[in-house]
mmCIF file with all atom_site columns, C-alpha atoms in Angstrom:
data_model
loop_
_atom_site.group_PDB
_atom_site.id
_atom_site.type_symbol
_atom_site.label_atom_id
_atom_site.label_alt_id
_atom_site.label_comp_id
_atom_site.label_asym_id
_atom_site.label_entity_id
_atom_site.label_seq_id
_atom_site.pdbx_PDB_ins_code
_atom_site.Cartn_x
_atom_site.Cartn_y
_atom_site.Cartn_z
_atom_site.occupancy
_atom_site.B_iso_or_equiv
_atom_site.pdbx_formal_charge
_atom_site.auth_seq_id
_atom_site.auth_comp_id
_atom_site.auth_asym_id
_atom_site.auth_atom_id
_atom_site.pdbx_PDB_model_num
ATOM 1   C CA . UNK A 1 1   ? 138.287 88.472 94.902  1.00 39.00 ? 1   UNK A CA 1
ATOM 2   C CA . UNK A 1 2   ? 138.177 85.566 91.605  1.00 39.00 ? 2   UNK A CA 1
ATOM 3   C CA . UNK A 1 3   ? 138.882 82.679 93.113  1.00 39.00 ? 3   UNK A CA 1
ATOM 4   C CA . UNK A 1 4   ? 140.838 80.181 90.780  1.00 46.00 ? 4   UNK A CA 1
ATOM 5   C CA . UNK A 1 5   ? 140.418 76.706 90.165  1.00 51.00 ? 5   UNK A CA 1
ATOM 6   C CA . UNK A 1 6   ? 143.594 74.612 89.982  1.00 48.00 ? 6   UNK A CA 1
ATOM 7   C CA . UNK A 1 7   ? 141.521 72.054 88.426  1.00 53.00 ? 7   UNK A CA 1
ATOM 8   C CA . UNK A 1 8   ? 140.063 73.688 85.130  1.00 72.00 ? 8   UNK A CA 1
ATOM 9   C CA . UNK A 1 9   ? 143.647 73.989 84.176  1.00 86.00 ? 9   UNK A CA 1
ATOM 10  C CA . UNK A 1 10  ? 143.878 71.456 81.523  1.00 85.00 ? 10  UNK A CA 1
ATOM 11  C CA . UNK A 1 11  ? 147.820 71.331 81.293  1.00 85.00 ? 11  UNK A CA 1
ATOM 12  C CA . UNK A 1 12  ? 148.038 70.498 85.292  1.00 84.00 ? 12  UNK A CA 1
ATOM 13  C CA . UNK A 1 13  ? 148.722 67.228 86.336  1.00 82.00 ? 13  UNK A CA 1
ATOM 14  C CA . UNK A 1 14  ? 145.506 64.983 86.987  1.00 87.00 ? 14  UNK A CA 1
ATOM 15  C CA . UNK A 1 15  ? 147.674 61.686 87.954  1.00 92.00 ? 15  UNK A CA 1
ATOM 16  C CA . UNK A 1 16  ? 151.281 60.926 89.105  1.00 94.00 ? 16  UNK A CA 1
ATOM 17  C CA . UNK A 1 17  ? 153.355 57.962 88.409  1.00 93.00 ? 17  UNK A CA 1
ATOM 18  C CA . UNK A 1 18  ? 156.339 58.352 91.078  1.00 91.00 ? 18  UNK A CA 1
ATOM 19  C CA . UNK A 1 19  ? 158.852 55.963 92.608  1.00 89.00 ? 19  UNK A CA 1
ATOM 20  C CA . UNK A 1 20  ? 157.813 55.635 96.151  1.00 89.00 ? 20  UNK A CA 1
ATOM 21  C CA . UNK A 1 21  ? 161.041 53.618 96.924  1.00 87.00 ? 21  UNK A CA 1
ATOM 22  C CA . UNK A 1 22  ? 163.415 56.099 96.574  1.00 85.00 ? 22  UNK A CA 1
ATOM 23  C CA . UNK A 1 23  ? 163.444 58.319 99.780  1.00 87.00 ? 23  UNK A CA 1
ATOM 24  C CA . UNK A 1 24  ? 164.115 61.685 97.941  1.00 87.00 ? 24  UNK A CA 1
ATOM 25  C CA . UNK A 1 25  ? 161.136 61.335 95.780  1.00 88.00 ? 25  UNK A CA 1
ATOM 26  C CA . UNK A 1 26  ? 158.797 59.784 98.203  1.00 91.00 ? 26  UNK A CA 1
ATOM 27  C CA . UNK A 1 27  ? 160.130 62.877 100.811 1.00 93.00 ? 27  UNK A CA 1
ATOM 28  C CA . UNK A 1 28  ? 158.997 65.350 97.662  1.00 93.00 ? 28  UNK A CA 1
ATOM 29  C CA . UNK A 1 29  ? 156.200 63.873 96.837  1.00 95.00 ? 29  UNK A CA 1
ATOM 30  C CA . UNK A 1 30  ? 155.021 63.860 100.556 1.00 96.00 ? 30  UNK A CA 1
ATOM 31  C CA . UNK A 1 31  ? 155.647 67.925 100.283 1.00 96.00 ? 31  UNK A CA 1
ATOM 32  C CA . UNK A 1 32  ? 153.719 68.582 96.710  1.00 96.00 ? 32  UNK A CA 1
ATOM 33  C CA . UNK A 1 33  ? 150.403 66.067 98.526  1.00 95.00 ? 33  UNK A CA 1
ATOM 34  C CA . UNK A 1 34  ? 150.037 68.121 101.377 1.00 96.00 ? 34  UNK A CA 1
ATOM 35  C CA . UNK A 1 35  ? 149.591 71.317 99.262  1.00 96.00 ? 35  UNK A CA 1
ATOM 36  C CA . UNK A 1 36  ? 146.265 73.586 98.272  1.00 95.00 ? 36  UNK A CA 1
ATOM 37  C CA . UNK A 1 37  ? 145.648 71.228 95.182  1.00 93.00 ? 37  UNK A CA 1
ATOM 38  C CA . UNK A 1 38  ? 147.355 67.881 96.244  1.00 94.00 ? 38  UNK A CA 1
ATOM 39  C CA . UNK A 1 39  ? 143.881 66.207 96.769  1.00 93.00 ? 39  UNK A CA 1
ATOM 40  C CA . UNK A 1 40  ? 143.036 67.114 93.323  1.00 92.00 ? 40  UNK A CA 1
ATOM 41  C CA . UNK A 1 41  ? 146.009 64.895 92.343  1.00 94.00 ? 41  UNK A CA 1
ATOM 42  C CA . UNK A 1 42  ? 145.738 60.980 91.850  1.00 91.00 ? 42  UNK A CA 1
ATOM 43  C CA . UNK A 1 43  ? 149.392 60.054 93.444  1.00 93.00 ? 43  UNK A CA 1
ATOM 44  C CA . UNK A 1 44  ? 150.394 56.530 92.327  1.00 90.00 ? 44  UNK A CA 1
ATOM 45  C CA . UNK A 1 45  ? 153.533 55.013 93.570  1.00 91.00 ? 45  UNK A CA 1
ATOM 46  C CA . UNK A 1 46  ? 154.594 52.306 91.099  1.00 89.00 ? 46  UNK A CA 1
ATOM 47  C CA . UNK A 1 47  ? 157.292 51.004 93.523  1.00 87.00 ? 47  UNK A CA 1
ATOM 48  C CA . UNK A 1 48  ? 154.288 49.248 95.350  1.00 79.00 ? 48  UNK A CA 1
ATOM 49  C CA . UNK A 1 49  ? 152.565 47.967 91.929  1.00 70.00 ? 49  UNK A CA 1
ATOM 50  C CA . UNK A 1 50  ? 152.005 44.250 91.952  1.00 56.00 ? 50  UNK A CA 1
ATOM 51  C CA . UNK A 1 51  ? 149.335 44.671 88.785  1.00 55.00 ? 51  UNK A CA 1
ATOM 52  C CA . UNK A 1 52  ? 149.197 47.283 86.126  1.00 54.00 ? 52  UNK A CA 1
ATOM 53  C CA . UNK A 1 53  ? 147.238 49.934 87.865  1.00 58.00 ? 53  UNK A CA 1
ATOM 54  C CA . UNK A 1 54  ? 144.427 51.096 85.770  1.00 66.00 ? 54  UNK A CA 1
ATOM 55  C CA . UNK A 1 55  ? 144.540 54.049 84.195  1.00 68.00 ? 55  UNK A CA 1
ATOM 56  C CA . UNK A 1 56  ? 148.833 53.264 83.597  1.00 81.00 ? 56  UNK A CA 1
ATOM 57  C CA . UNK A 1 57  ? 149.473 55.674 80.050  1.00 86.00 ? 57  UNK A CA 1
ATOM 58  C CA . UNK A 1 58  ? 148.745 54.396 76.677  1.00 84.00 ? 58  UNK A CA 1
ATOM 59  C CA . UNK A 1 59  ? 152.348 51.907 75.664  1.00 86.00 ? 59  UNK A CA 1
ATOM 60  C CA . UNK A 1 60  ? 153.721 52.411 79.257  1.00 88.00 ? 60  UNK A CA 1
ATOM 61  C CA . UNK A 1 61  ? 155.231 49.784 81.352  1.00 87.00 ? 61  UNK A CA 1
ATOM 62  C CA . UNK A 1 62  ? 155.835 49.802 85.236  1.00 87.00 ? 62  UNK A CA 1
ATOM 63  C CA . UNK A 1 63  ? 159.521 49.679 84.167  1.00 87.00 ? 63  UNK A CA 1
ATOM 64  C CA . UNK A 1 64  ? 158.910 52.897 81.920  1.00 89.00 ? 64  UNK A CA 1
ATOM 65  C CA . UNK A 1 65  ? 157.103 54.737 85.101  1.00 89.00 ? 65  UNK A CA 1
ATOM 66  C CA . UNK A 1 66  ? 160.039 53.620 87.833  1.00 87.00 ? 66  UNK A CA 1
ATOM 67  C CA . UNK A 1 67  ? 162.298 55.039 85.269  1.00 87.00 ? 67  UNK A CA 1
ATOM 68  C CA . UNK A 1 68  ? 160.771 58.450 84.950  1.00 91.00 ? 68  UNK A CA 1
ATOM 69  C CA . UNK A 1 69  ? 158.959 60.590 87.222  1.00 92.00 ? 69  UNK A CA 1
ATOM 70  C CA . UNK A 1 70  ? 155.748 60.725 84.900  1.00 94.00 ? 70  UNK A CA 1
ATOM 71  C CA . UNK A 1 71  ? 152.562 63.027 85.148  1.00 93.00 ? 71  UNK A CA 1
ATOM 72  C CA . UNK A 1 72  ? 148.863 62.536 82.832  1.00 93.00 ? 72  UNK A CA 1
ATOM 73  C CA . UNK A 1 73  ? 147.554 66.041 82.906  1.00 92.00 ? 73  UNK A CA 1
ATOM 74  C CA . UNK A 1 74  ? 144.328 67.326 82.993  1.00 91.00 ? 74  UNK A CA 1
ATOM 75  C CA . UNK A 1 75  ? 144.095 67.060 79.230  1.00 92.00 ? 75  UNK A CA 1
ATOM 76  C CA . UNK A 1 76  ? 145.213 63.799 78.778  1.00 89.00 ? 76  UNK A CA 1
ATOM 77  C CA . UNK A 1 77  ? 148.788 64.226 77.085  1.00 93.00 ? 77  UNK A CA 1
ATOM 78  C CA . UNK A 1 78  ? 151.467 62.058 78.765  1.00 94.00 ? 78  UNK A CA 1
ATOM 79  C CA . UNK A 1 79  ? 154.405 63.857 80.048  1.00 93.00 ? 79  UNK A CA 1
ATOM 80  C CA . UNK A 1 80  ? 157.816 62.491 82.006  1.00 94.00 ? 80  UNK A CA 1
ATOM 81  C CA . UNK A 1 81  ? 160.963 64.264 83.807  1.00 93.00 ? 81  UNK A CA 1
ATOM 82  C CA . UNK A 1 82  ? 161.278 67.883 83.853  1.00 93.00 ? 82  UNK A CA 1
ATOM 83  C CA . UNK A 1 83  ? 158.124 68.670 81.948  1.00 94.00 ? 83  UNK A CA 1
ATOM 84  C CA . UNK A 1 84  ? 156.247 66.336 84.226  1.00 94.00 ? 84  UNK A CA 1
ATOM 85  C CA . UNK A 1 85  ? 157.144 68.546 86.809  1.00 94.00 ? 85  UNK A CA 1
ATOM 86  C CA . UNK A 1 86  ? 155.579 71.354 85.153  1.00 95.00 ? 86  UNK A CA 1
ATOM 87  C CA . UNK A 1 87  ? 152.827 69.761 84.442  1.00 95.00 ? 87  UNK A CA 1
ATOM 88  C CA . UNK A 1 88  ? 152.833 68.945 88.705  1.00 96.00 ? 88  UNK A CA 1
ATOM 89  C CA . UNK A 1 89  ? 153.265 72.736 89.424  1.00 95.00 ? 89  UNK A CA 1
ATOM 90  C CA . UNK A 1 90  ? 150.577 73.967 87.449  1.00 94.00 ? 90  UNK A CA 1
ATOM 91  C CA . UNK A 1 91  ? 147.969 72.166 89.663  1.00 93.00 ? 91  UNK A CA 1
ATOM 92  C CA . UNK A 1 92  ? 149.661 73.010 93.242  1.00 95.00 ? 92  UNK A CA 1
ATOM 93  C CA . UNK A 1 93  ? 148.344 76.227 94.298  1.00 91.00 ? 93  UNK A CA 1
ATOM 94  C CA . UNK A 1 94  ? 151.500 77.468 95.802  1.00 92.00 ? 94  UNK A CA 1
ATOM 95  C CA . UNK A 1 95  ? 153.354 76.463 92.782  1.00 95.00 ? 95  UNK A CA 1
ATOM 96  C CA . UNK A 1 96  ? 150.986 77.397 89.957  1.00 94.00 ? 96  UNK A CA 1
ATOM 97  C CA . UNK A 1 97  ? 152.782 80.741 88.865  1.00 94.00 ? 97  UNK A CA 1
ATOM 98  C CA . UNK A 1 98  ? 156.217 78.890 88.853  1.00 94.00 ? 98  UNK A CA 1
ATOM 99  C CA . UNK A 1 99  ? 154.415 76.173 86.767  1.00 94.00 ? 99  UNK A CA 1
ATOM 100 C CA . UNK A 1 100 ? 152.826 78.519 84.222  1.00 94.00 ? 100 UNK A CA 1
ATOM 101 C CA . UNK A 1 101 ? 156.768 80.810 84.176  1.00 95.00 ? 101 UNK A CA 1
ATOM 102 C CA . UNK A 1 102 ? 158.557 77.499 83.438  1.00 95.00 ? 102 UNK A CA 1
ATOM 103 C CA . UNK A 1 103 ? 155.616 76.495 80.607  1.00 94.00 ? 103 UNK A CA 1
ATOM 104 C CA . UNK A 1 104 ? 157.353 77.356 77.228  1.00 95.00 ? 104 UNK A CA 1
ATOM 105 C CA . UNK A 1 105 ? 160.004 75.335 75.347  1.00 95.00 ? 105 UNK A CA 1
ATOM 106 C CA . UNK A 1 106 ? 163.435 76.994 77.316  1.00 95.00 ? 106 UNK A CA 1
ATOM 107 C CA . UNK A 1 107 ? 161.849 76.168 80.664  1.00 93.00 ? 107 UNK A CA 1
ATOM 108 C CA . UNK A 1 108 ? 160.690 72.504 79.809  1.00 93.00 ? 108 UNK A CA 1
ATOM 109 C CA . UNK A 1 109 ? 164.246 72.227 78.132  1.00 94.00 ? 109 UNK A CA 1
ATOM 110 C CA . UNK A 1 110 ? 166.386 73.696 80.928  1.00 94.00 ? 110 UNK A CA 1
ATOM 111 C CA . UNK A 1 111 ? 163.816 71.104 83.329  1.00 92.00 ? 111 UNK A CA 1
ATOM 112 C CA . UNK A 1 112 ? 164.770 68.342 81.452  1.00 93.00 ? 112 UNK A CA 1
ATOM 113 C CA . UNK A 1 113 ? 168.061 68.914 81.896  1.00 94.00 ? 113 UNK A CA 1
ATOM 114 C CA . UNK A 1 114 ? 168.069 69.301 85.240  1.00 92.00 ? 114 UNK A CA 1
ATOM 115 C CA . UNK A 1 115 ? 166.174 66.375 85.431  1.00 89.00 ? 115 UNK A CA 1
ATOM 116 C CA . UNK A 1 116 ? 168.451 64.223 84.005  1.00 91.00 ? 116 UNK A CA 1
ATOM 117 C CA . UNK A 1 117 ? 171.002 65.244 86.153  1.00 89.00 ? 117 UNK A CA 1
ATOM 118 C CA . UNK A 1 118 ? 168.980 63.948 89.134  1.00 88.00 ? 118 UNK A CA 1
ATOM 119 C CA . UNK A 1 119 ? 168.876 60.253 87.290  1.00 84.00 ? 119 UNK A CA 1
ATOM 120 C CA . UNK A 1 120 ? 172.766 60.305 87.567  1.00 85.00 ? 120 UNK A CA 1
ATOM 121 C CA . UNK A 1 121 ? 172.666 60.370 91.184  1.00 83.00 ? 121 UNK A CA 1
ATOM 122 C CA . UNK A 1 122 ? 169.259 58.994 91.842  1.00 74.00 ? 122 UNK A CA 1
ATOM 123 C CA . UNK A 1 123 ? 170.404 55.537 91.799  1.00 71.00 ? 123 UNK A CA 1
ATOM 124 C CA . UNK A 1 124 ? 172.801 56.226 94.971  1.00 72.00 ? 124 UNK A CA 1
ATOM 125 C CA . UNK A 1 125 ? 169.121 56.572 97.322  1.00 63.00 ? 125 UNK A CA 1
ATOM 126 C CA . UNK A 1 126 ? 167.526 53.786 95.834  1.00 57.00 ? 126 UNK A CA 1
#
């Protein structure tokens, strides 16, 4: 059997910027750590950010990050919301096919979308 690295994939995620005071988010992002992959992942919650971390993206604030869920992948483009969760599914072993199905400009699209209908009610956990 070929085993796979989740790692070589250069449009996985490599770093997360999350909101770890919202309890939805911190409960997902709690689910996508502990999976084959997750310790590949740098997982940064920005709710806990005193200083700029290093490594924060290129014209980004903390305020930018606690806005968006936002993802650096593996080859160093900066991507937020829906595609940022792409991006986060294409280095999770368990998630890496639905990742690579949803990687094309309907799925990224119809993610966004979805995404921003999470932002309307986000603000009610937080």
């Amino acid at each position: 059997m070929i085993k796979t690295d989740t790692t070589a994939d250069p449009r996985a995620a490599t770093q997360v910027f999350y909101d770890g005071g919202c309890p939805v988010c911190s409960r997902e992002i709690g689910w996508y750590r502990n999976m084959r992959g997750g310790d590949d992942v740098l997982w940064l919650d920005i709710s806990e950010a005193v200083t700029v971390p290093e490594g924060l993206p290129p014209g980004m604030t903390i305020d930018d990050l606690m806005r968006r869920f936002t993802i650096k992948r593996r080859d160093g483009e900066v991507v937020s919301g829906g595609p940022g969760f792409i991006a986060l599914w294409r280095a999770l072993g368990p998630l890496r096919v639905l990742g690579r199905l949803t990687d094309h400009k309907l799925g990224r699209t119809l993610g966004e979308i979805a995404y921003r209908g999470f932002l309307k009610i986000r603000t009610l956990w937080r």
